[in-house]
mmCIF file with all atom_site columns, C-alpha atoms in Angstrom:
data_model
loop_
_atom_site.group_PDB
_atom_site.id
_atom_site.type_symbol
_atom_site.label_atom_id
_atom_site.label_alt_id
_atom_site.label_comp_id
_atom_site.label_asym_id
_atom_site.label_entity_id
_atom_site.label_seq_id
_atom_site.pdbx_PDB_ins_code
_atom_site.Cartn_x
_atom_site.Cartn_y
_atom_site.Cartn_z
_atom_site.occupancy
_atom_site.B_iso_or_equiv
_atom_site.pdbx_formal_charge
_atom_site.auth_seq_id
_atom_site.auth_comp_id
_atom_site.auth_asym_id
_atom_site.auth_atom_id
_atom_site.pdbx_PDB_model_num
ATOM 1   C CA . PRO Y 1 1   ? -7.990  6.893   11.673  1.00 57.00 ? 12  PRO Y CA 1
ATOM 2   C CA . GLN Y 1 2   ? -10.342 6.941   8.719   1.00 63.00 ? 13  GLN Y CA 1
ATOM 3   C CA . ILE Y 1 3   ? -13.778 5.513   8.063   1.00 66.00 ? 14  ILE Y CA 1
ATOM 4   C CA . HIS Y 1 4   ? -14.871 5.191   4.440   1.00 66.00 ? 15  HIS Y CA 1
ATOM 5   C CA . TYR Y 1 5   ? -18.535 4.881   3.484   1.00 66.00 ? 16  TYR Y CA 1
ATOM 6   C CA . ASP Y 1 6   ? -19.804 3.725   0.114   1.00 66.00 ? 17  ASP Y CA 1
ATOM 7   C CA . ASN Y 1 7   ? -23.380 4.938   0.442   1.00 69.00 ? 18  ASN Y CA 1
ATOM 8   C CA . PHE Y 1 8   ? -24.138 4.684   -3.278  1.00 68.00 ? 19  PHE Y CA 1
ATOM 9   C CA . ASP Y 1 9   ? -27.927 4.990   -2.918  1.00 76.00 ? 20  ASP Y CA 1
ATOM 10  C CA . ALA Y 1 10  ? -27.740 7.884   -0.397  1.00 78.00 ? 21  ALA Y CA 1
ATOM 11  C CA . SER Y 1 11  ? -30.046 6.095   2.043   1.00 82.00 ? 22  SER Y CA 1
ATOM 12  C CA . THR Y 1 12  ? -30.130 7.236   5.657   1.00 85.00 ? 23  THR Y CA 1
ATOM 13  C CA . PHE Y 1 13  ? -28.379 4.972   8.159   1.00 81.00 ? 24  PHE Y CA 1
ATOM 14  C CA . ASN Y 1 14  ? -27.023 5.098   11.696  1.00 82.00 ? 25  ASN Y CA 1
ATOM 15  C CA . ASP Y 1 15  ? -23.372 4.477   12.425  1.00 82.00 ? 26  ASP Y CA 1
ATOM 16  C CA . SER Y 1 16  ? -22.610 2.983   15.813  1.00 82.00 ? 27  SER Y CA 1
ATOM 17  C CA . SER Y 1 17  ? -18.875 2.508   15.333  1.00 80.00 ? 28  SER Y CA 1
ATOM 18  C CA . GLY Y 1 18  ? -16.434 4.168   17.643  1.00 81.00 ? 29  GLY Y CA 1
ATOM 19  C CA . LEU Y 1 19  ? -12.815 4.582   18.548  1.00 80.00 ? 30  LEU Y CA 1
ATOM 20  C CA . ARG Y 1 20  ? -11.165 4.017   21.895  1.00 86.00 ? 31  ARG Y CA 1
ATOM 21  C CA . MET Y 1 21  ? -7.771  5.627   22.370  1.00 87.00 ? 32  MET Y CA 1
ATOM 22  C CA . LEU Y 1 22  ? -5.501  4.665   25.219  1.00 87.00 ? 33  LEU Y CA 1
ATOM 23  C CA . TYR Y 1 23  ? -2.490  6.658   26.304  1.00 86.00 ? 34  TYR Y CA 1
ATOM 24  C CA . THR Y 1 24  ? 0.221   6.484   28.901  1.00 87.00 ? 35  THR Y CA 1
ATOM 25  C CA . PRO Y 1 25  ? 2.421   9.124   30.510  1.00 91.00 ? 36  PRO Y CA 1
ATOM 26  C CA . THR Y 1 26  ? 5.327   6.668   30.151  1.00 90.00 ? 37  THR Y CA 1
ATOM 27  C CA . LEU Y 1 27  ? 6.927   6.928   26.726  1.00 86.00 ? 38  LEU Y CA 1
ATOM 28  C CA . ARG Y 1 28  ? 7.598   3.722   24.814  1.00 86.00 ? 39  ARG Y CA 1
ATOM 29  C CA . GLU Y 1 29  ? 11.137  2.742   23.874  1.00 90.00 ? 40  GLU Y CA 1
ATOM 30  C CA . ASN Y 1 30  ? 10.393  3.351   20.168  1.00 90.00 ? 41  ASN Y CA 1
ATOM 31  C CA . ASP Y 1 31  ? 7.925   5.473   18.240  1.00 90.00 ? 42  ASP Y CA 1
ATOM 32  C CA . ILE Y 1 32  ? 6.273   3.630   15.373  1.00 91.00 ? 43  ILE Y CA 1
ATOM 33  C CA . GLY Y 1 33  ? 6.043   4.863   11.817  1.00 91.00 ? 44  GLY Y CA 1
ATOM 34  C CA . VAL Y 1 34  ? 3.691   4.030   8.969   1.00 92.00 ? 45  VAL Y CA 1
ATOM 35  C CA . MET Y 1 35  ? 4.945   4.015   5.389   1.00 91.00 ? 46  MET Y CA 1
ATOM 36  C CA . TYR Y 1 36  ? 2.808   3.484   2.339   1.00 90.00 ? 47  TYR Y CA 1
ATOM 37  C CA . THR Y 1 37  ? 4.327   2.141   -0.827  1.00 91.00 ? 48  THR Y CA 1
ATOM 38  C CA . GLY Y 1 38  ? 3.124   1.061   -4.249  1.00 90.00 ? 49  GLY Y CA 1
ATOM 39  C CA . ALA Y 1 39  ? 1.529   2.975   -7.095  1.00 87.00 ? 50  ALA Y CA 1
ATOM 40  C CA . LEU Y 1 40  ? -1.062  5.728   -7.379  1.00 82.00 ? 51  LEU Y CA 1
ATOM 41  C CA . ILE Y 1 41  ? -0.142  8.057   -10.213 1.00 78.00 ? 52  ILE Y CA 1
ATOM 42  C CA . GLY Y 1 42  ? -0.018  6.305   -13.581 1.00 81.00 ? 53  GLY Y CA 1
ATOM 43  C CA . ILE Y 1 43  ? -2.650  3.638   -12.926 1.00 90.00 ? 54  ILE Y CA 1
ATOM 44  C CA . ASP Y 1 44  ? -4.528  3.126   -16.204 1.00 91.00 ? 55  ASP Y CA 1
ATOM 45  C CA . ILE Y 1 45  ? -6.171  -0.311  -16.475 1.00 94.00 ? 56  ILE Y CA 1
ATOM 46  C CA . PRO Y 1 46  ? -7.965  -1.229  -19.730 1.00 95.00 ? 57  PRO Y CA 1
ATOM 47  C CA . PRO Y 1 47  ? -11.579 -2.462  -19.574 1.00 97.00 ? 58  PRO Y CA 1
ATOM 48  C CA . ASN Y 1 48  ? -12.549 -6.131  -19.932 1.00 97.00 ? 59  ASN Y CA 1
ATOM 49  C CA . GLU Y 1 49  ? -9.263  -7.528  -18.633 1.00 95.00 ? 60  GLU Y CA 1
ATOM 50  C CA . GLU Y 1 50  ? -9.664  -10.735 -16.627 1.00 96.00 ? 61  GLU Y CA 1
ATOM 51  C CA . ARG Y 1 51  ? -6.138  -10.539 -15.132 1.00 95.00 ? 62  ARG Y CA 1
ATOM 52  C CA . TYR Y 1 52  ? -4.192  -7.318  -15.446 1.00 94.00 ? 63  TYR Y CA 1
ATOM 53  C CA . ASP Y 1 53  ? -0.922  -7.136  -13.468 1.00 92.00 ? 64  ASP Y CA 1
ATOM 54  C CA . LEU Y 1 54  ? 0.498   -3.817  -12.341 1.00 91.00 ? 65  LEU Y CA 1
ATOM 55  C CA . ASN Y 1 55  ? 3.996   -3.783  -10.824 1.00 89.00 ? 66  ASN Y CA 1
ATOM 56  C CA . ALA Y 1 56  ? 5.426   -1.060  -8.621  1.00 88.00 ? 67  ALA Y CA 1
ATOM 57  C CA . ARG Y 1 57  ? 8.967   -0.891  -7.305  1.00 86.00 ? 68  ARG Y CA 1
ATOM 58  C CA . CYS Y 1 58  ? 10.068  1.270   -4.422  1.00 84.00 ? 69  CYS Y CA 1
ATOM 59  C CA . PRO Y 1 59  ? 13.797  1.510   -5.239  1.00 83.00 ? 70  PRO Y CA 1
ATOM 60  C CA . TRP Y 1 60  ? 16.601  1.334   -2.746  1.00 77.00 ? 71  TRP Y CA 1
ATOM 61  C CA . GLY Y 1 61  ? 16.971  5.119   -2.655  1.00 79.00 ? 72  GLY Y CA 1
ATOM 62  C CA . CYS Y 1 62  ? 13.689  5.301   -0.734  1.00 82.00 ? 73  CYS Y CA 1
ATOM 63  C CA . THR Y 1 63  ? 15.192  3.327   2.149   1.00 86.00 ? 74  THR Y CA 1
ATOM 64  C CA . ALA Y 1 64  ? 18.429  5.318   2.295   1.00 86.00 ? 75  ALA Y CA 1
ATOM 65  C CA . ASN Y 1 65  ? 17.350  6.837   5.656   1.00 88.00 ? 76  ASN Y CA 1
ATOM 66  C CA . VAL Y 1 66  ? 16.957  3.446   7.355   1.00 91.00 ? 77  VAL Y CA 1
ATOM 67  C CA . PRO Y 1 67  ? 19.480  3.226   10.233  1.00 91.00 ? 78  PRO Y CA 1
ATOM 68  C CA . SER Y 1 68  ? 22.344  0.730   10.004  1.00 91.00 ? 79  SER Y CA 1
ATOM 69  C CA . THR Y 1 69  ? 20.571  -1.501  12.535  1.00 94.00 ? 80  THR Y CA 1
ATOM 70  C CA . GLY Y 1 70  ? 17.508  -1.664  10.279  1.00 95.00 ? 81  GLY Y CA 1
ATOM 71  C CA . ILE Y 1 71  ? 13.842  -1.142  11.117  1.00 95.00 ? 82  ILE Y CA 1
ATOM 72  C CA . LYS Y 1 72  ? 11.407  -3.779  12.323  1.00 97.00 ? 83  LYS Y CA 1
ATOM 73  C CA . VAL Y 1 73  ? 8.287   -4.111  10.140  1.00 97.00 ? 84  VAL Y CA 1
ATOM 74  C CA . PHE Y 1 74  ? 5.573   -5.662  12.319  1.00 97.00 ? 85  PHE Y CA 1
ATOM 75  C CA . ASN Y 1 75  ? 2.381   -5.240  10.275  1.00 97.00 ? 86  ASN Y CA 1
ATOM 76  C CA . SER Y 1 76  ? 1.280   -4.682  6.700   1.00 97.00 ? 87  SER Y CA 1
ATOM 77  C CA . LEU Y 1 77  ? -2.046  -3.885  5.076   1.00 97.00 ? 88  LEU Y CA 1
ATOM 78  C CA . LEU Y 1 78  ? -2.499  -4.505  1.356   1.00 97.00 ? 89  LEU Y CA 1
ATOM 79  C CA . HIS Y 1 79  ? -4.886  -2.117  -0.399  1.00 96.00 ? 90  HIS Y CA 1
ATOM 80  C CA . ALA Y 1 80  ? -6.644  -1.898  -3.752  1.00 96.00 ? 91  ALA Y CA 1
ATOM 81  C CA . HIS Y 1 81  ? -10.237 -1.076  -4.652  1.00 95.00 ? 92  HIS Y CA 1
ATOM 82  C CA . THR Y 1 82  ? -13.032 -3.209  -6.135  1.00 96.00 ? 93  THR Y CA 1
ATOM 83  C CA . ALA Y 1 83  ? -11.219 -4.276  -9.344  1.00 97.00 ? 94  ALA Y CA 1
ATOM 84  C CA . GLY Y 1 84  ? -8.338  -5.627  -7.245  1.00 97.00 ? 95  GLY Y CA 1
ATOM 85  C CA . VAL Y 1 85  ? -8.253  -9.444  -7.029  1.00 97.00 ? 96  VAL Y CA 1
ATOM 86  C CA . SER Y 1 86  ? -4.697  -10.073 -5.763  1.00 96.00 ? 97  SER Y CA 1
ATOM 87  C CA . VAL Y 1 87  ? -2.003  -8.014  -4.015  1.00 96.00 ? 98  VAL Y CA 1
ATOM 88  C CA . ARG Y 1 88  ? 1.532   -9.188  -3.220  1.00 95.00 ? 99  ARG Y CA 1
ATOM 89  C CA . THR Y 1 89  ? 4.372   -7.192  -1.654  1.00 95.00 ? 100 THR Y CA 1
ATOM 90  C CA . SER Y 1 90  ? 7.926   -8.322  -1.037  1.00 94.00 ? 101 SER Y CA 1
ATOM 91  C CA . LEU Y 1 91  ? 11.241  -7.029  0.231   1.00 94.00 ? 102 LEU Y CA 1
ATOM 92  C CA . ALA Y 1 92  ? 14.260  -7.261  -2.081  1.00 92.00 ? 103 ALA Y CA 1
ATOM 93  C CA . ASP Y 1 93  ? 17.899  -6.275  -1.885  1.00 90.00 ? 104 ASP Y CA 1
ATOM 94  C CA . LYS Y 1 94  ? 19.171  -3.314  -3.919  1.00 86.00 ? 105 LYS Y CA 1
ATOM 95  C CA . ASN Y 1 95  ? 19.795  -5.651  -6.871  1.00 86.00 ? 106 ASN Y CA 1
ATOM 96  C CA . GLY Y 1 96  ? 16.146  -6.723  -6.915  1.00 85.00 ? 107 GLY Y CA 1
ATOM 97  C CA . ASN Y 1 97  ? 16.729  -10.180 -5.385  1.00 89.00 ? 108 ASN Y CA 1
ATOM 98  C CA . PHE Y 1 98  ? 13.822  -11.447 -3.259  1.00 92.00 ? 109 PHE Y CA 1
ATOM 99  C CA . LYS Y 1 99  ? 14.479  -11.398 0.491   1.00 94.00 ? 110 LYS Y CA 1
ATOM 100 C CA . GLN Y 1 100 ? 11.133  -11.858 2.221   1.00 94.00 ? 111 GLN Y CA 1
ATOM 101 C CA . SER Y 1 101 ? 7.377   -11.462 1.802   1.00 96.00 ? 112 SER Y CA 1
ATOM 102 C CA . LEU Y 1 102 ? 5.703   -8.380  3.260   1.00 97.00 ? 113 LEU Y CA 1
ATOM 103 C CA . GLY Y 1 103 ? 2.207   -9.693  2.577   1.00 96.00 ? 114 GLY Y CA 1
ATOM 104 C CA . VAL Y 1 104 ? 0.207   -11.793 0.150   1.00 96.00 ? 115 VAL Y CA 1
ATOM 105 C CA . GLU Y 1 105 ? -3.520  -11.674 -0.525  1.00 95.00 ? 116 GLU Y CA 1
ATOM 106 C CA . GLU Y 1 106 ? -4.000  -14.108 -3.412  1.00 95.00 ? 117 GLU Y CA 1
ATOM 107 C CA . TYR Y 1 107 ? -7.789  -13.683 -3.184  1.00 96.00 ? 118 TYR Y CA 1
ATOM 108 C CA . TYR Y 1 108 ? -8.001  -10.008 -2.294  1.00 96.00 ? 119 TYR Y CA 1
ATOM 109 C CA . ASP Y 1 109 ? -11.438 -8.721  -1.290  1.00 95.00 ? 120 ASP Y CA 1
ATOM 110 C CA . PHE Y 1 110 ? -11.941 -4.962  -0.895  1.00 93.00 ? 121 PHE Y CA 1
ATOM 111 C CA . ASN Y 1 111 ? -14.560 -5.611  1.800   1.00 90.00 ? 122 ASN Y CA 1
ATOM 112 C CA . TYR Y 1 112 ? -12.227 -7.692  4.010   1.00 90.00 ? 123 TYR Y CA 1
ATOM 113 C CA . GLN Y 1 113 ? -8.959  -5.801  4.368   1.00 92.00 ? 124 GLN Y CA 1
ATOM 114 C CA . THR Y 1 114 ? -7.079  -6.947  7.454   1.00 92.00 ? 125 THR Y CA 1
ATOM 115 C CA . PRO Y 1 115 ? -3.579  -6.263  8.805   1.00 94.00 ? 126 PRO Y CA 1
ATOM 116 C CA . ILE Y 1 116 ? -0.997  -9.012  8.327   1.00 96.00 ? 127 ILE Y CA 1
ATOM 117 C CA . PRO Y 1 117 ? 1.345   -9.562  11.314  1.00 97.00 ? 128 PRO Y CA 1
ATOM 118 C CA . LEU Y 1 118 ? 5.031   -9.600  10.349  1.00 97.00 ? 129 LEU Y CA 1
ATOM 119 C CA . ASP Y 1 119 ? 8.457   -9.917  11.899  1.00 97.00 ? 130 ASP Y CA 1
ATOM 120 C CA . VAL Y 1 120 ? 10.713  -8.511  9.162   1.00 97.00 ? 131 VAL Y CA 1
ATOM 121 C CA . THR Y 1 121 ? 13.859  -6.412  9.403   1.00 96.00 ? 132 THR Y CA 1
ATOM 122 C CA . MET Y 1 122 ? 14.243  -3.904  6.577   1.00 95.00 ? 133 MET Y CA 1
ATOM 123 C CA . HIS Y 1 123 ? 17.737  -2.584  5.925   1.00 94.00 ? 134 HIS Y CA 1
ATOM 124 C CA . LYS Y 1 124 ? 19.150  0.490   4.286   1.00 92.00 ? 135 LYS Y CA 1
ATOM 125 C CA . ASP Y 1 125 ? 19.018  0.216   0.477   1.00 91.00 ? 136 ASP Y CA 1
ATOM 126 C CA . ASP Y 1 126 ? 16.361  -2.536  0.447   1.00 92.00 ? 137 ASP Y CA 1
ATOM 127 C CA . GLU Y 1 127 ? 13.658  -2.313  -2.225  1.00 91.00 ? 138 GLU Y CA 1
ATOM 128 C CA . ILE Y 1 128 ? 9.921   -2.924  -1.853  1.00 92.00 ? 139 ILE Y CA 1
ATOM 129 C CA . HIS Y 1 129 ? 8.093   -4.591  -4.763  1.00 91.00 ? 140 HIS Y CA 1
ATOM 130 C CA . THR Y 1 130 ? 4.293   -4.593  -5.042  1.00 92.00 ? 141 THR Y CA 1
ATOM 131 C CA . ARG Y 1 131 ? 2.163   -6.373  -7.634  1.00 93.00 ? 142 ARG Y CA 1
ATOM 132 C CA . CYS Y 1 132 ? -1.573  -5.790  -7.905  1.00 94.00 ? 143 CYS Y CA 1
ATOM 133 C CA . THR Y 1 133 ? -3.777  -7.883  -10.160 1.00 95.00 ? 144 THR Y CA 1
ATOM 134 C CA . TYR Y 1 134 ? -7.090  -6.491  -11.388 1.00 96.00 ? 145 TYR Y CA 1
ATOM 135 C CA . ASN Y 1 135 ? -10.225 -7.832  -13.054 1.00 97.00 ? 146 ASN Y CA 1
ATOM 136 C CA . THR Y 1 136 ? -12.069 -5.202  -15.105 1.00 97.00 ? 147 THR Y CA 1
ATOM 137 C CA . VAL Y 1 137 ? -14.441 -7.546  -16.961 1.00 97.00 ? 148 VAL Y CA 1
ATOM 138 C CA . GLY Y 1 138 ? -17.727 -5.676  -17.422 1.00 97.00 ? 149 GLY Y CA 1
ATOM 139 C CA . ARG Y 1 139 ? -16.172 -2.223  -17.219 1.00 97.00 ? 150 ARG Y CA 1
ATOM 140 C CA . THR Y 1 140 ? -16.461 -0.125  -20.366 1.00 97.00 ? 151 THR Y CA 1
ATOM 141 C CA . GLN Y 1 141 ? -13.791 2.504   -19.662 1.00 96.00 ? 152 GLN Y CA 1
ATOM 142 C CA . ASN Y 1 142 ? -10.223 2.475   -18.405 1.00 96.00 ? 153 ASN Y CA 1
ATOM 143 C CA . THR Y 1 143 ? -9.905  2.369   -14.627 1.00 96.00 ? 154 THR Y CA 1
ATOM 144 C CA . LYS Y 1 144 ? -7.527  5.020   -13.320 1.00 94.00 ? 155 LYS Y CA 1
ATOM 145 C CA . PHE Y 1 145 ? -6.186  6.136   -9.958  1.00 91.00 ? 156 PHE Y CA 1
ATOM 146 C CA . GLY Y 1 146 ? -8.714  7.833   -7.722  1.00 89.00 ? 157 GLY Y CA 1
ATOM 147 C CA . LEU Y 1 147 ? -10.196 7.927   -4.257  1.00 87.00 ? 158 LEU Y CA 1
ATOM 148 C CA . ALA Y 1 148 ? -13.602 6.510   -5.265  1.00 87.00 ? 159 ALA Y CA 1
ATOM 149 C CA . THR Y 1 149 ? -14.315 2.801   -4.851  1.00 88.00 ? 160 THR Y CA 1
ATOM 150 C CA . GLY Y 1 150 ? -14.657 2.383   -8.643  1.00 91.00 ? 161 GLY Y CA 1
ATOM 151 C CA . ASP Y 1 151 ? -11.223 3.966   -9.184  1.00 94.00 ? 162 ASP Y CA 1
ATOM 152 C CA . GLU Y 1 152 ? -8.059  2.047   -8.269  1.00 95.00 ? 163 GLU Y CA 1
ATOM 153 C CA . MET Y 1 153 ? -4.976  2.050   -6.087  1.00 93.00 ? 164 MET Y CA 1
ATOM 154 C CA . CYS Y 1 154 ? -2.114  -0.378  -5.524  1.00 93.00 ? 165 CYS Y CA 1
ATOM 155 C CA . LEU Y 1 155 ? -0.723  0.173   -2.033  1.00 94.00 ? 166 LEU Y CA 1
ATOM 156 C CA . THR Y 1 156 ? 0.837   -1.514  0.953   1.00 95.00 ? 167 THR Y CA 1
ATOM 157 C CA . TYR Y 1 157 ? 0.875   0.146   4.361   1.00 95.00 ? 168 TYR Y CA 1
ATOM 158 C CA . LEU Y 1 158 ? 3.796   -0.909  6.567   1.00 95.00 ? 169 LEU Y CA 1
ATOM 159 C CA . TRP Y 1 159 ? 3.898   -0.366  10.337  1.00 95.00 ? 170 TRP Y CA 1
ATOM 160 C CA . TYR Y 1 160 ? 7.469   -0.272  11.629  1.00 95.00 ? 171 TYR Y CA 1
ATOM 161 C CA . TYR Y 1 161 ? 9.798   0.953   14.364  1.00 95.00 ? 172 TYR Y CA 1
ATOM 162 C CA . PRO Y 1 162 ? 11.758  2.995   15.130  1.00 94.00 ? 173 PRO Y CA 1
ATOM 163 C CA . ALA Y 1 163 ? 10.014  5.773   13.213  1.00 91.00 ? 174 ALA Y CA 1
ATOM 164 C CA . ILE Y 1 164 ? 12.065  7.644   10.602  1.00 88.00 ? 175 ILE Y CA 1
ATOM 165 C CA . ALA Y 1 165 ? 11.352  11.332  9.994   1.00 82.00 ? 176 ALA Y CA 1
ATOM 166 C CA . ASP Y 1 166 ? 10.103  12.218  6.480   1.00 74.00 ? 177 ASP Y CA 1
ATOM 167 C CA . SER Y 1 167 ? 9.804   8.564   5.418   1.00 72.00 ? 178 SER Y CA 1
ATOM 168 C CA . ASP Y 1 168 ? 6.053   8.082   5.215   1.00 74.00 ? 179 ASP Y CA 1
ATOM 169 C CA . ARG Y 1 169 ? 5.817   7.032   1.557   1.00 76.00 ? 180 ARG Y CA 1
ATOM 170 C CA . CYS Y 1 170 ? 7.675   5.580   -1.360  1.00 79.00 ? 181 CYS Y CA 1
ATOM 171 C CA . LEU Y 1 171 ? 5.582   5.615   -4.519  1.00 73.00 ? 182 LEU Y CA 1
ATOM 172 C CA . PHE Y 1 172 ? 6.430   4.680   -8.062  1.00 67.00 ? 183 PHE Y CA 1
ATOM 173 C CA . THR Y 1 173 ? 5.104   6.867   -10.846 1.00 52.00 ? 184 THR Y CA 1
ATOM 174 C CA . ASN Y 1 174 ? 4.240   5.854   -14.413 1.00 44.00 ? 185 ASN Y CA 1
ATOM 175 C CA . VAL Y 1 175 ? 4.064   2.150   -13.722 1.00 48.00 ? 186 VAL Y CA 1
ATOM 176 C CA . SER Y 1 176 ? 3.835   -0.343  -16.552 1.00 47.00 ? 187 SER Y CA 1
ATOM 177 C CA . PRO Y 1 177 ? 1.758   -3.518  -16.757 1.00 46.00 ? 188 PRO Y CA 1
ATOM 178 C CA . LEU Y 1 178 ? 4.964   -5.404  -17.578 1.00 41.00 ? 189 LEU Y CA 1
ATOM 179 C CA . GLY Y 1 179 ? 6.975   -3.871  -14.752 1.00 40.00 ? 190 GLY Y CA 1
ATOM 180 C CA . ILE Y 1 180 ? 9.138   -1.915  -17.192 1.00 37.00 ? 191 ILE Y CA 1
ATOM 181 C CA . GLU Y 1 181 ? 10.198  1.350   -15.663 1.00 40.00 ? 192 GLU Y CA 1
ATOM 182 C CA . GLN Y 1 182 ? 8.912   4.195   -17.802 1.00 37.00 ? 193 GLN Y CA 1
ATOM 183 C CA . GLY Y 1 183 ? 9.158   6.944   -15.243 1.00 35.00 ? 194 GLY Y CA 1
ATOM 184 C CA . GLY Y 1 184 ? 11.008  7.508   -12.034 1.00 36.00 ? 195 GLY Y CA 1
ATOM 185 C CA . ALA Y 1 185 ? 10.609  6.633   -8.418  1.00 37.00 ? 196 ALA Y CA 1
ATOM 186 C CA . MET Y 1 186 ? 10.180  9.297   -5.822  1.00 33.00 ? 197 MET Y CA 1
ATOM 187 C CA . SER Y 1 187 ? 10.377  9.029   -2.061  1.00 34.00 ? 198 SER Y CA 1
ATOM 188 C CA . ILE Y 1 188 ? 8.280   12.152  -1.603  1.00 30.00 ? 199 ILE Y CA 1
ATOM 189 C CA . VAL Y 1 189 ? 5.557   12.887  -4.136  1.00 32.00 ? 200 VAL Y CA 1
ATOM 190 C CA . SER Y 1 190 ? 2.498   15.068  -4.260  1.00 30.00 ? 201 SER Y CA 1
ATOM 191 C CA . ASP Y 1 191 ? 0.189   13.499  -1.698  1.00 32.00 ? 202 ASP Y CA 1
ATOM 192 C CA . PRO Y 1 192 ? -3.375  13.007  -3.042  1.00 32.00 ? 203 PRO Y CA 1
ATOM 193 C CA . TYR Y 1 193 ? -4.667  12.923  0.544   1.00 33.00 ? 204 TYR Y CA 1
ATOM 194 C CA . ALA Y 1 194 ? -3.195  16.267  1.560   1.00 35.00 ? 205 ALA Y CA 1
ATOM 195 C CA . ASN Y 1 195 ? -5.480  19.228  2.248   1.00 35.00 ? 206 ASN Y CA 1
ATOM 196 C CA . GLY Y 1 196 ? -8.671  17.316  2.485   1.00 35.00 ? 207 GLY Y CA 1
#
């Protein structure tokens, strides 16, 4: 679990949040996994754009480890930062044909990110497509990937079962505003969250 604070004025405050963890000695039938997909590296949004679309495609090679019975996706969380105004993620077959929505936030608000319940079966060789729309009106410099609130991301977190080893992310690098593939997709990339 993570808690992010945006204490821009460095004022002192008390945090009364908490976390309650429950456990059982009886193992569940399936372990769950969490995969994040979308774009991090390559985000470069020009200033003063009212609607700037960024497309990311997690190609079918990233789902090659999905068992023949498929995996059940039961929750998604769409994520961008403060320039994000819309996030949409869908499941497609290996030819790019739409199969099912994995989440839509047409009026995305960074301050109100909530999980979206799903009942979707993902199969081997499916693709995941994510489109983030940004508004950078009033910004004077390009907005790039970063961990700060004023930087940007374009992600979808998917909760699924049964868990698949070494399948925690599928990120597209060098994304284009038109969805034209300029780079390559990687199932395992350098993780910006690692070591800190």
